[in-house]
Coordinates of C-alpha atoms and ligand atoms in Angstrom, one line a residue:
M280 CA 0.0 0.0 0.0
C281 CA 2.3 2.7 -1.3
G282 CA 6.1 2.7 -0.9
I283 CA 7.8 5.8 0.6
I284 CA 11.5 6.8 0.6
G285 CA 13.4 9.8 1.8
V286 CA 17.1 10.3 1.7
I287 CA 19.5 13.1 2.8
Q288 CA 23.2 12.6 1.8
E289 CA 26.3 14.8 2.0
K290 CA 27.6 14.5 -1.6
G291 CA 26.2 13.7 -5.0
E292 CA 22.8 13.6 -6.5
V293 CA 20.2 11.6 -4.6
A294 CA 17.6 11.0 -7.4
P295 CA 19.2 7.8 -8.9
F296 CA 19.2 6.2 -5.4
I297 CA 15.6 7.2 -4.8
H298 CA 14.7 5.7 -8.1
Q299 CA 16.4 2.4 -7.3
A300 CA 14.9 2.4 -3.8
L301 CA 11.4 2.8 -5.3
K302 CA 12.1 -0.1 -7.6
R303 CA 12.7 -2.2 -4.4
L304 CA 9.5 -0.9 -2.9
E305 CA 7.4 -1.3 -6.0
Y306 CA 5.7 -4.4 -4.6
R307 CA 3.9 -2.0 -2.2
G308 CA 2.0 -0.4 -5.1
Y309 CA 2.7 0.4 -8.7
D310 CA 0.1 2.5 -10.3
S311 CA 2.1 5.8 -10.2
V312 CA 5.4 7.1 -9.1
G313 CA 7.1 10.3 -8.2
V314 CA 10.4 11.9 -7.0
T315 CA 11.0 15.3 -5.6
T316 CA 14.4 16.8 -4.7
I317 CA 15.6 20.1 -3.3
D318 CA 18.4 22.0 -4.9
M319 CA 19.4 25.7 -4.6
D320 CA 16.3 26.5 -2.6
R321 CA 13.8 25.1 -5.0
L322 CA 11.9 21.8 -5.5
Y323 CA 12.5 19.7 -8.6
S324 CA 9.9 17.0 -9.3
K325 CA 9.0 14.3 -11.8
K326 CA 6.0 12.1 -11.4
D327 CA 3.3 10.3 -13.5
K328 CA 1.0 7.4 -13.5
G329 CA 2.3 4.0 -14.6
K330 CA 5.0 1.5 -13.4
I331 CA 8.4 2.9 -12.4
D332 CA 10.2 1.6 -15.5
D333 CA 7.6 3.1 -17.9
V334 CA 7.6 6.5 -16.1
H335 CA 11.4 6.4 -16.0
R336 CA 11.7 5.7 -19.7
K337 CA 9.4 8.7 -20.3
L338 CA 10.8 11.2 -17.8
N339 CA 14.2 10.0 -16.6
L340 CA 13.7 9.9 -12.8
D341 CA 17.4 10.0 -12.3
D342 CA 17.8 13.5 -13.8
L343 CA 16.9 15.7 -10.8
P344 CA 19.5 17.8 -8.9
G345 CA 20.1 17.8 -5.2
R346 CA 21.3 15.8 -2.2
I347 CA 18.0 15.5 -0.5
G348 CA 14.8 14.0 -1.8
I349 CA 11.7 12.0 -1.3
G350 CA 9.9 9.4 -3.5
H351 CA 6.7 7.4 -3.6
T352 CA 5.2 4.5 -5.5
R353 CA 1.4 4.5 -5.2
W354 CA -1.4 2.0 -4.7
A355 CA -4.5 4.2 -5.3
T356 CA -7.1 4.8 -2.5
H357 CA -8.3 8.3 -3.0
G358 CA -8.4 9.3 -6.7
I359 CA -7.6 7.3 -9.8
P360 CA -4.0 6.6 -10.9
S361 CA -3.1 9.9 -12.7
L362 CA -0.4 12.4 -13.0
F363 CA -2.1 14.8 -10.6
N364 CA -2.9 12.1 -8.0
S365 CA 0.7 10.9 -8.0
H366 CA 2.8 11.7 -5.0
P367 CA 4.7 13.8 -3.9
H368 CA 2.1 16.5 -3.3
F369 CA 2.8 20.2 -2.8
D370 CA 1.6 23.3 -1.2
C371 CA 0.3 26.3 -3.3
N372 CA 3.8 27.8 -3.7
N373 CA 5.6 24.6 -4.5
E374 CA 7.8 25.0 -1.4
V375 CA 6.6 22.0 0.6
A376 CA 6.7 18.4 -0.6
V377 CA 5.0 15.4 1.1
V378 CA 4.6 11.7 0.5
H379 CA 2.1 9.7 2.5
N380 CA 1.0 6.1 3.0
G381 CA -2.4 5.5 4.6
V382 CA -5.8 7.1 4.7
I383 CA -6.8 10.5 6.1
D384 CA -10.5 10.0 7.2
N385 CA -11.3 13.7 7.7
F386 CA -9.7 15.0 4.5
L387 CA -12.9 16.3 3.0
A388 CA -13.5 18.6 6.0
L389 CA -9.9 19.7 6.0
R390 CA -10.0 20.3 2.2
E391 CA -13.1 22.5 2.6
E392 CA -11.4 24.5 5.3
L393 CA -8.3 25.0 3.2
L394 CA -10.2 25.8 0.1
S395 CA -12.2 28.5 2.0
K396 CA -8.8 30.0 3.0
G397 CA -7.9 30.3 -0.7
H398 CA -5.7 27.1 -1.1
K399 CA -5.6 25.6 -4.6
F400 CA -5.7 21.8 -4.9
D401 CA -4.3 19.8 -7.8
S402 CA -5.4 16.3 -6.9
E403 CA -8.3 14.3 -5.6
T404 CA -6.1 12.7 -2.9
D405 CA -6.6 12.8 0.8
T406 CA -2.8 13.4 1.1
E407 CA -2.8 16.9 -0.5
V408 CA -4.3 18.5 2.6
I409 CA -1.0 17.8 4.4
P410 CA 1.3 20.1 2.4
H411 CA -1.4 22.9 2.5
L412 CA -1.7 22.6 6.3
I413 CA 2.1 22.8 6.5
E414 CA 2.1 25.8 4.2
D415 CA -0.1 27.7 6.6
C416 CA 2.0 26.8 9.6
I417 CA 5.2 27.9 7.9
A418 CA 3.5 31.2 7.0
D419 CA 2.7 31.6 10.7
G420 CA 6.4 31.2 11.5
M421 CA 6.6 27.6 12.5
S422 CA 9.5 25.3 11.7
L423 CA 8.8 22.2 9.5
K424 CA 8.9 20.0 12.6
E425 CA 6.4 22.2 14.4
A426 CA 4.2 22.2 11.3
V427 CA 4.2 18.4 11.0
K428 CA 3.4 18.2 14.7
Y429 CA 0.4 20.5 14.1
V430 CA -0.7 18.3 11.1
T431 CA -0.8 15.2 13.3
K432 CA -3.2 17.1 15.6
R433 CA -5.5 17.9 12.7
I434 CA -5.6 14.7 10.6
E435 CA -7.5 11.6 11.6
G436 CA -6.9 8.1 10.2
T437 CA -3.7 6.2 9.5
Y438 CA -0.6 7.6 8.1
A439 CA 3.1 7.5 7.5
V440 CA 4.2 11.0 6.4
V441 CA 7.5 12.2 5.0
A442 CA 7.9 16.0 4.4
M443 CA 10.5 18.4 3.3
C444 CA 10.5 22.2 2.5
I445 CA 12.8 24.6 0.8
N446 CA 12.9 26.9 3.9
E447 CA 14.8 24.1 5.7
P448 CA 16.6 22.4 2.8
D449 CA 18.7 20.2 5.1
K450 CA 16.1 18.1 6.8
I451 CA 13.4 15.6 6.3
V452 CA 10.6 15.3 8.9
V453 CA 8.7 12.1 9.3
T454 CA 5.9 10.8 11.5
R455 CA 3.5 7.9 11.6
D456 CA 0.4 6.5 13.1
G457 CA -0.7 3.1 11.9
N458 CA 1.5 2.8 8.8
P459 CA 5.1 1.6 8.7
L460 CA 8.3 3.7 8.5
V461 CA 11.8 2.5 9.2
I462 CA 14.9 4.6 9.4
G463 CA 18.4 3.8 8.3
R464 CA 21.8 5.5 8.8
K465 CA 25.1 4.9 7.1
G466 CA 27.9 7.4 7.7
S467 CA 26.3 10.8 7.3
T468 CA 23.5 9.6 5.1
S469 CA 20.0 9.2 6.6
Y470 CA 17.2 7.1 5.0
V471 CA 13.5 6.7 5.8
S472 CA 11.3 4.2 4.1
S473 CA 8.2 2.1 4.3
D474 CA 10.3 -1.1 4.4
I475 CA 13.8 -2.2 4.9
P476 CA 14.7 -3.5 1.3
A477 CA 14.5 0.1 0.1
F478 CA 17.9 1.0 1.7
L479 CA 19.2 -2.6 2.3
P480 CA 22.0 -2.2 -0.3
M481 CA 23.4 0.6 1.9
T482 CA 22.8 -0.6 5.4
N483 CA 21.1 -3.4 7.4
N484 CA 21.1 -1.2 10.5
M485 CA 17.7 0.1 11.1
M486 CA 15.7 2.1 13.7
L487 CA 12.0 1.9 14.2
L488 CA 9.8 4.9 14.3
L489 CA 6.8 4.1 16.5
D490 CA 3.2 5.3 16.2
G491 CA 2.9 8.8 17.8
E492 CA 6.6 9.7 17.2
I493 CA 8.2 12.3 15.0
A494 CA 11.8 12.1 13.7
T495 CA 14.0 14.6 12.0
L496 CA 16.6 13.4 9.6
T497 CA 19.7 15.5 8.9
L498 CA 23.3 14.9 7.9
D499 CA 24.2 15.1 11.6
G500 CA 21.9 12.3 12.7
I501 CA 18.3 11.4 13.5
E502 CA 16.3 12.9 16.4
F503 CA 13.3 11.1 17.7
E504 CA 10.6 12.7 19.7
K505 CA 7.3 11.7 21.3
L506 CA 4.4 13.7 19.9
S507 CA 2.5 13.5 23.2
D508 CA 4.9 15.4 25.4
G509 CA 7.8 16.4 23.1
S510 CA 10.3 14.2 25.1
Q511 CA 13.4 12.9 23.3
V512 CA 13.5 9.2 22.5
N513 CA 16.8 7.3 22.5
R514 CA 16.1 4.8 19.8
K515 CA 18.3 1.7 19.5
T516 CA 19.7 0.4 16.2
I517 CA 18.6 -3.0 15.2
K518 CA 20.8 -5.1 12.9
I519 CA 18.7 -7.3 10.7
S520 CA 20.0 -10.4 9.1
W521 CA 18.5 -9.8 5.6
T522 CA 21.1 -9.1 2.8
A523 CA 20.8 -7.0 -0.2
D524 CA 21.2 -10.1 -2.4
Q525 CA 18.1 -11.6 -1.0
A526 CA 16.2 -8.6 -2.4
Q527 CA 17.5 -9.1 -5.9
K528 CA 16.2 -11.5 -8.5
G529 CA 19.4 -13.4 -8.6
G530 CA 19.1 -14.6 -12.2
F531 CA 15.4 -15.6 -12.0
P532 CA 13.0 -13.8 -14.3
H533 CA 10.7 -12.9 -11.5
F534 CA 10.9 -12.5 -7.7
M535 CA 8.0 -15.0 -7.3
L536 CA 9.9 -17.8 -9.0
K537 CA 13.0 -17.0 -7.0
E538 CA 11.0 -17.0 -3.8
I539 CA 9.4 -20.4 -4.7
H540 CA 12.9 -21.8 -5.2
E541 CA 14.0 -20.3 -1.8
Q542 CA 11.4 -22.2 0.1
P543 CA 13.6 -25.2 1.1
E544 CA 16.1 -22.8 2.7
A545 CA 13.3 -20.7 4.3
I546 CA 11.8 -23.8 5.9
A547 CA 15.2 -25.0 7.1
N548 CA 16.0 -21.6 8.7
T549 CA 12.6 -21.5 10.3
L550 CA 13.1 -25.0 11.7
R551 CA 16.2 -23.6 13.5
L552 CA 14.1 -21.1 15.5
P553 CA 15.1 -21.2 19.2
Q554 CA 13.1 -23.9 21.0
E555 CA 12.5 -21.5 23.9
A556 CA 10.6 -19.2 21.6
I557 CA 8.5 -22.1 20.2
D558 CA 7.9 -23.5 23.7
K559 CA 6.7 -20.1 25.0
A560 CA 4.3 -19.8 22.1
A561 CA 3.0 -23.4 22.9
E562 CA 2.7 -22.5 26.6
L563 CA 0.5 -19.4 25.7
I564 CA -1.8 -21.6 23.7
L565 CA -1.9 -24.3 26.3
N566 CA -2.7 -21.8 29.0
A567 CA -5.5 -20.0 27.1
D568 CA -9.2 -20.8 27.6
K569 CA -9.8 -20.2 23.9
T570 CA -7.4 -19.5 21.1
Y571 CA -8.3 -17.5 18.1
F572 CA -6.3 -17.5 14.9
L573 CA -6.6 -14.2 13.1
A574 CA -5.3 -13.5 9.6
M575 CA -6.1 -12.5 6.1
G576 CA -5.5 -13.9 2.6
T577 CA -2.7 -16.4 2.3
S578 CA -1.9 -16.0 6.0
G579 CA -5.5 -17.1 6.6
H580 CA -4.8 -20.3 4.7
A581 CA -1.8 -20.9 6.9
A582 CA -4.1 -20.4 9.9
L583 CA -6.6 -22.9 8.5
A584 CA -3.8 -25.5 8.0
G585 CA -2.5 -24.6 11.4
R586 CA -5.8 -25.4 13.0
H587 CA -5.6 -28.9 11.5
M588 CA -2.1 -29.3 12.8
F589 CA -3.1 -28.2 16.3
A590 CA -6.2 -30.4 16.5
S591 CA -4.2 -33.5 15.3
L592 CA -1.0 -32.9 17.2
S593 CA -2.1 -31.2 20.4
G594 CA -5.8 -31.8 20.7
I595 CA -6.5 -28.1 20.7
L596 CA -9.0 -26.7 18.1
P597 CA -8.4 -22.9 17.7
S598 CA -11.2 -20.8 16.3
L599 CA -10.3 -19.4 12.9
E600 CA -11.4 -15.8 12.2
L601 CA -10.9 -13.5 9.3
A602 CA -9.3 -10.6 11.0
S603 CA -11.5 -8.1 9.1
E604 CA -14.6 -9.8 10.5
F605 CA -13.3 -10.4 14.0
Q606 CA -14.9 -7.4 15.8
D607 CA -18.2 -7.9 14.0
T608 CA -18.2 -11.6 14.9
V609 CA -17.1 -11.9 18.5
Y610 CA -19.2 -8.9 19.8
G611 CA -16.9 -8.5 22.8
A612 CA -17.1 -12.2 23.8
I613 CA -13.4 -12.6 24.5
N614 CA -11.5 -11.7 27.6
D615 CA -8.2 -12.0 29.5
T616 CA -8.2 -15.7 29.5
D617 CA -8.1 -15.9 25.7
L618 CA -5.3 -15.8 23.3
V619 CA -5.2 -14.3 19.8
V620 CA -2.6 -15.7 17.4
A621 CA -2.1 -13.0 14.7
I622 CA -0.6 -14.5 11.6
T623 CA 0.7 -11.8 9.2
Q624 CA 3.9 -12.1 7.1
S625 CA 4.2 -8.3 6.8
G626 CA 3.1 -7.5 10.3
E627 CA 1.4 -4.5 8.9
T628 CA -2.0 -5.7 7.5
T629 CA -4.4 -3.2 9.0
D630 CA -7.3 -5.7 9.2
T631 CA -5.1 -7.9 11.4
I632 CA -3.6 -5.1 13.4
V633 CA -7.0 -3.6 14.2
A634 CA -8.4 -7.0 15.2
A635 CA -5.4 -7.7 17.4
K636 CA -5.7 -4.2 19.1
Y637 CA -9.4 -4.9 19.7
A638 CA -8.6 -8.3 21.3
K639 CA -5.9 -6.7 23.4
K640 CA -8.2 -4.0 24.6
L641 CA -10.5 -6.7 25.9
G642 CA -7.6 -8.2 27.8
S643 CA -6.6 -11.1 25.5
K644 CA -3.0 -12.0 25.1
I645 CA -1.4 -11.7 21.6
L646 CA 0.9 -14.2 20.0
A647 CA 2.3 -12.8 16.7
I648 CA 3.7 -14.9 13.8
T649 CA 5.4 -12.5 11.3
N650 CA 8.3 -12.3 9.0
V651 CA 9.2 -8.7 9.7
V652 CA 11.3 -7.7 12.7
G653 CA 9.9 -4.6 14.4
S654 CA 6.7 -4.6 12.4
S655 CA 3.5 -3.2 14.0
I656 CA 2.2 -6.5 15.1
T657 CA 5.4 -7.2 17.1
R658 CA 4.8 -4.1 19.2
L659 CA 1.3 -5.3 20.1
A660 CA 2.3 -8.8 20.9
D661 CA 3.1 -10.5 24.2
H662 CA 5.3 -12.9 22.3
T663 CA 6.4 -13.0 18.7
I664 CA 7.7 -15.7 16.4
I665 CA 9.8 -14.2 13.6
T666 CA 9.7 -16.6 10.6
Q667 CA 12.8 -16.9 8.6
A668 CA 11.8 -16.3 5.0
G669 CA 14.1 -13.3 4.4
P670 CA 12.6 -10.5 2.3
E671 CA 9.7 -11.5 0.1
I672 CA 9.2 -9.0 -2.8
G673 CA 6.7 -10.9 -5.0
V674 CA 3.2 -9.6 -4.2
A675 CA 1.9 -13.2 -4.1
A676 CA 3.1 -14.8 -0.9
T677 CA 4.9 -18.0 -1.3
K678 CA 7.9 -18.5 0.9
T679 CA 6.4 -16.5 3.8
F680 CA 3.4 -18.9 3.6
M681 CA 5.7 -21.8 3.8
V682 CA 7.5 -20.5 6.9
Q683 CA 4.2 -19.6 8.6
L684 CA 3.3 -23.3 8.2
A685 CA 6.7 -24.4 9.5
S686 CA 6.3 -22.3 12.6
L687 CA 2.7 -23.4 13.3
A688 CA 3.9 -27.0 12.9
Q689 CA 6.6 -26.6 15.4
I690 CA 4.3 -24.8 17.9
A691 CA 1.7 -27.5 17.5
L692 CA 4.3 -30.2 18.1
A693 CA 5.6 -28.4 21.1
A694 CA 2.1 -28.0 22.5
G695 CA 1.4 -31.7 21.9
H696 CA 4.6 -32.7 23.6
R697 CA 4.2 -30.4 26.6
S698 CA 0.6 -31.6 27.2
S699 CA 1.5 -35.2 26.5
F700 CA -1.3 -35.3 24.0
I701 CA 0.7 -37.6 21.8
D702 CA 3.5 -39.8 23.0
S703 CA 7.1 -39.0 22.5
E704 CA 7.7 -41.7 19.9
I705 CA 5.1 -40.1 17.6
I706 CA 6.5 -36.7 18.4
S707 CA 10.0 -37.8 17.3
R708 CA 8.6 -39.3 14.1
K709 CA 6.7 -36.1 13.3
R710 CA 9.8 -34.0 14.1
E711 CA 12.0 -36.1 11.8
S712 CA 9.4 -35.7 9.0
L713 CA 9.4 -32.0 9.5
G714 CA 13.1 -32.0 9.3
R715 CA 13.0 -33.8 5.9
L716 CA 10.7 -31.1 4.4
P717 CA 13.4 -28.8 3.0
D718 CA 14.7 -31.8 1.0
I719 CA 11.2 -32.9 -0.1
V720 CA 10.2 -29.4 -1.1
S721 CA 13.4 -29.1 -3.0
S722 CA 12.8 -32.3 -4.8
V723 CA 9.2 -31.2 -5.7
I724 CA 10.6 -28.0 -7.2
A725 CA 13.2 -30.0 -9.2
T726 CA 10.8 -32.6 -10.5
Q727 CA 7.5 -30.6 -10.9
E728 CA 8.5 -27.3 -12.4
A729 CA 8.7 -28.4 -16.0
N730 CA 5.5 -30.3 -15.5
A731 CA 3.8 -27.2 -14.1
R732 CA 4.9 -25.2 -17.1
R733 CA 3.6 -27.8 -19.5
I734 CA 0.3 -28.2 -17.8
A735 CA -0.1 -24.4 -17.7
G736 CA 0.5 -24.4 -21.4
E737 CA -2.4 -26.8 -21.9
Y738 CA -4.8 -25.1 -19.6
Y739 CA -4.1 -21.4 -19.8
M740 CA -7.1 -20.7 -22.1
H741 CA -9.5 -22.1 -19.5
P742 CA -11.1 -19.1 -17.7
S743 CA -12.3 -20.9 -14.6
M744 CA -11.1 -23.8 -12.4
L745 CA -12.0 -25.5 -9.1
F746 CA -9.5 -26.5 -6.5
L747 CA -10.7 -29.2 -4.1
G748 CA -9.4 -30.9 -1.1
R749 CA -10.4 -32.4 2.2
G750 CA -9.0 -32.0 5.7
I751 CA -5.8 -30.0 5.7
S752 CA -5.8 -30.1 1.9
M753 CA -8.8 -27.8 1.9
A754 CA -6.3 -25.1 2.9
T755 CA -3.9 -26.2 0.1
A756 CA -6.8 -26.0 -2.3
Y757 CA -7.8 -22.5 -1.1
E758 CA -4.2 -21.3 -1.4
G759 CA -3.8 -22.8 -4.9
A760 CA -6.9 -21.1 -6.1
L761 CA -5.9 -17.7 -4.5
K762 CA -2.5 -17.9 -6.2
L763 CA -4.1 -18.5 -9.6
K764 CA -6.7 -15.8 -9.1
E765 CA -4.1 -13.2 -7.9
I766 CA -1.5 -13.5 -10.6
A767 CA -3.1 -15.2 -13.7
Y768 CA -6.6 -13.5 -13.2
N769 CA -8.5 -16.8 -13.7
H770 CA -11.7 -17.4 -11.9
A771 CA -10.6 -20.0 -9.4
E772 CA -12.4 -21.3 -6.4
G773 CA -10.9 -23.3 -3.6
Y774 CA -13.5 -25.5 -2.0
S775 CA -13.9 -28.3 0.4
A776 CA -14.3 -31.4 -1.9
G777 CA -17.2 -32.5 0.3
E778 CA -18.9 -29.2 -0.2
S779 CA -18.3 -29.1 -3.9
K780 CA -21.4 -31.2 -4.7
H781 CA -23.5 -28.7 -2.8
G782 CA -23.2 -26.0 -5.5
P783 CA -19.9 -25.6 -7.3
I784 CA -20.4 -28.8 -9.3
A785 CA -22.9 -26.8 -11.3
L786 CA -20.0 -25.1 -13.0
V787 CA -18.6 -28.4 -14.4
E788 CA -19.1 -29.3 -18.0
D789 CA -17.0 -31.2 -20.5
G790 CA -13.3 -30.4 -20.1
Y791 CA -13.8 -28.1 -17.1
P792 CA -10.5 -28.3 -15.1
V793 CA -10.8 -29.5 -11.5
I794 CA -7.7 -29.7 -9.4
F795 CA -7.7 -32.2 -6.6
V796 CA -5.2 -32.0 -3.7
A797 CA -5.0 -35.7 -2.9
P798 CA -2.3 -36.8 -0.5
N799 CA -2.4 -40.3 0.8
D800 CA -4.1 -39.5 4.1
N801 CA -7.4 -40.5 5.7
T802 CA -9.3 -38.3 3.3
R803 CA -8.1 -40.1 0.2
S804 CA -11.0 -42.6 -0.3
R805 CA -13.7 -40.0 0.1
L806 CA -11.8 -37.7 -2.2
I807 CA -11.8 -40.4 -4.8
G808 CA -15.6 -40.4 -4.6
N809 CA -15.5 -36.6 -5.3
I810 CA -13.2 -37.2 -8.3
M811 CA -15.6 -39.8 -9.7
E812 CA -18.5 -37.3 -9.3
M813 CA -16.5 -34.7 -11.3
K814 CA -15.4 -37.2 -13.9
A815 CA -19.0 -38.3 -14.4
R816 CA -19.7 -34.7 -15.5
G817 CA -16.8 -34.5 -18.0
A818 CA -14.3 -32.6 -15.8
S819 CA -10.7 -32.7 -16.7
I820 CA -8.9 -33.9 -13.5
I821 CA -5.5 -32.5 -12.4
S822 CA -4.4 -34.2 -9.2
V823 CA -1.6 -33.5 -6.8
I824 CA -0.8 -37.0 -5.5
E825 CA 1.7 -39.0 -3.6
E826 CA 4.1 -40.7 -6.1
E827 CA 3.2 -44.1 -7.3
D828 CA -0.5 -43.8 -6.3
T829 CA -1.5 -45.7 -9.4
E830 CA -5.2 -45.5 -8.6
L831 CA -5.2 -41.7 -8.6
E832 CA -2.9 -41.8 -11.7
F833 CA -5.5 -43.8 -13.5
L834 CA -8.3 -41.3 -12.6
S835 CA -6.4 -38.2 -13.5
N836 CA -5.8 -36.4 -16.8
E837 CA -2.8 -34.6 -15.4
L838 CA -0.6 -35.2 -12.3
F839 CA 1.8 -33.6 -10.0
S840 CA 3.5 -36.1 -7.8
I841 CA 5.0 -35.6 -4.4
P842 CA 7.6 -37.9 -2.7
H843 CA 6.6 -40.4 0.0
G844 CA 7.3 -39.8 3.6
V845 CA 5.3 -36.7 4.4
E846 CA 3.3 -36.8 7.7
P847 CA -0.4 -35.9 7.0
E848 CA -0.2 -32.8 9.2
F849 CA 2.5 -31.3 7.0
S850 CA 1.3 -32.3 3.6
I851 CA 0.3 -28.7 2.7
M852 CA 4.0 -27.7 2.5
P853 CA 5.1 -29.9 -0.4
Y854 CA 1.6 -30.2 -2.0
I855 CA 1.2 -26.4 -2.4
V856 CA 4.5 -26.1 -4.4
P857 CA 3.2 -27.5 -7.7
L858 CA 0.2 -25.2 -7.4
Q859 CA 2.4 -22.1 -6.8
L860 CA 4.5 -23.1 -9.9
F861 CA 1.3 -23.8 -11.9
S862 CA 0.0 -20.3 -11.1
Y863 CA 3.3 -18.7 -12.0
Y864 CA 3.5 -20.4 -15.4
M865 CA -0.2 -19.7 -16.1
A866 CA 0.5 -16.0 -15.4
T867 CA 3.6 -15.9 -17.5
R868 CA 2.0 -17.9 -20.3
K869 CA -0.8 -15.3 -20.4
G870 CA 1.8 -12.5 -20.5
Y871 CA 1.2 -11.1 -17.0
D872 CA 3.9 -10.0 -14.6
P873 CA 3.4 -12.3 -11.6
D874 CA 5.4 -9.9 -9.3
K875 CA 3.0 -7.1 -9.8
P876 CA -0.5 -8.4 -10.1
R877 CA -3.1 -5.7 -11.0
N878 CA -4.9 -4.0 -8.1
L879 CA -2.9 -5.8 -5.4
A880 CA -0.3 -4.6 -3.0
K881 CA 2.1 -6.6 -0.8
S882 CA 0.8 -5.3 2.5
V883 CA -2.7 -4.0 2.7
T884 CA -2.7 -1.1 5.1
V885 CA -6.3 0.1 4.6
L886 CA -9.5 -1.4 6.2
Ligands
AGP1042 C1 -1.1 -13.3 -0.7 O1 -0.6 -13.8 -1.9 C2 -1.7 -12.0 -0.8 N1 -0.8 -11.0 -1.3 C3 -2.6 -11.6 0.4 O2 -3.7 -12.4 0.4 C4 -1.9 -11.6 1.8 O3 -1.7 -12.9 2.2 C5 -2.8 -10.8 2.8 O4 -3.0 -9.5 2.4 C6 -2.3 -10.9 4.2 O5 -1.0 -10.3 4.2 P1 -0.1 -10.4 5.5 O6 0.3 -11.8 5.7 O7 1.1 -9.5 5.3 O8 -0.9 -10.0 6.7

């Protein structure tokens, strides 16, 4: 939901770095882009609608003078993607420049107020009220920092704001409430950005800006202050383990494909999480009266699979709630004996954050599972599991999904062990099976990628497909369908195979593709019944099966096969891989960019 960058450096022009940083943030939004710099007491700007490469080809974003600048890549909320709605936005005199991520709820009232004072607006955005409010403050003699402080008192909603003005051409002022901003420093250069990969090639030392704080970036350093009482904040630097290489395509045509290939390593790294952290998470779940899993999208599918893992391995059946619906579902019926497990790779999804805040207000404890150190969810949580996927740039989640599953599996096993729900021999067998998953996933990628490309080549013209599974494979089916929908724009529905005959079967006619997730677990024989029902109506059956399952081979038109030796609770991890690859090759076969699916953004920071 919009990528923001601001840089101040001692020597050289900053625009080329801002351009490259925006490229690294493009997964956050890509319908328009803009850069503004300050040089010799004036603002220089280039912006337009379109993807960064297209706008750069047209305008040359590198060709702006100055050592200080800000940039923005947009995911539209208020106002269509257009030149005028692109950020940065300016005051009437073109002296103040602002980029913003978030939504200002009271912008219409503020806009009316400013229009009545004679301000002129160029855009339909909520953001544009900010530079005009700053303009008035500066006219009243305030500094840029005081002006931004005043703005925070006037605007309602969620925001990350980065501002600069020609009166103080040596500083960038930033503040946030509800949307992410991280700060970096290398030598005398200061960086601010929505996410770490923007400045990762320069430094992996970062500082968090928290909600309700303001920071001033200069060549001399960074000053943090609390907005509530103006007190100085001494912010620690956090060294993160991500490397710049991880945020590059590394020879792959797309980040998504690279990230699918990185899954074995991501699982292996996540399986090395400290056992104390896993045990503490298990303890929280064991001590809770009720446990609620909250998540959205792909993370919701990890939660659904996690629910199966917990039921089977620890005898606990957590409630699964869409975070966006939580408040309107529980009606306050949770309390301090309950636990909310918030699963969010970005740690910034507003639906999930708002739901977790609501639960916390009612006294519940919060366990967070996220991939991003210092993200908003970590600051709400009583305990956090940081998954080890490294940076994920592709908008469609793949390796972060895998590590959410690996973490949930470990916590479920720890809970089962601590409560003696299953005996230690079985626990050891399950742990060994979990430990083999990096190799199994690796072998699935090696053996199934060409197959996925070939099957995509056969089926890419089909506009609609069903993905069916039972038990934990329902989550695999949901995720397979979501991936296809997101990046190849097919109509795809993930359904419980049992439920499919209660409606979705009406879609099936001769040649209609139905994808069955069919591991050799206790759902297999009932799933075969569902395959027969679909075949009887002419469906073309694509199955993901355990290797050498000759019966299913016979019933299927196309196959993806997965090695033996996967415990049923973990089948989703290898079985989702061919479906990720299938979606990827469907998208590329249709000429779409899987890294930047239309209308989507990596982290959804609006309600
Ligand atoms: C996944 O491919 C999607 N981009 C989307 O559904 C995503 O999983 C969802 O927005 C939740 O994101 P989070 O894990 O960062 O909270």
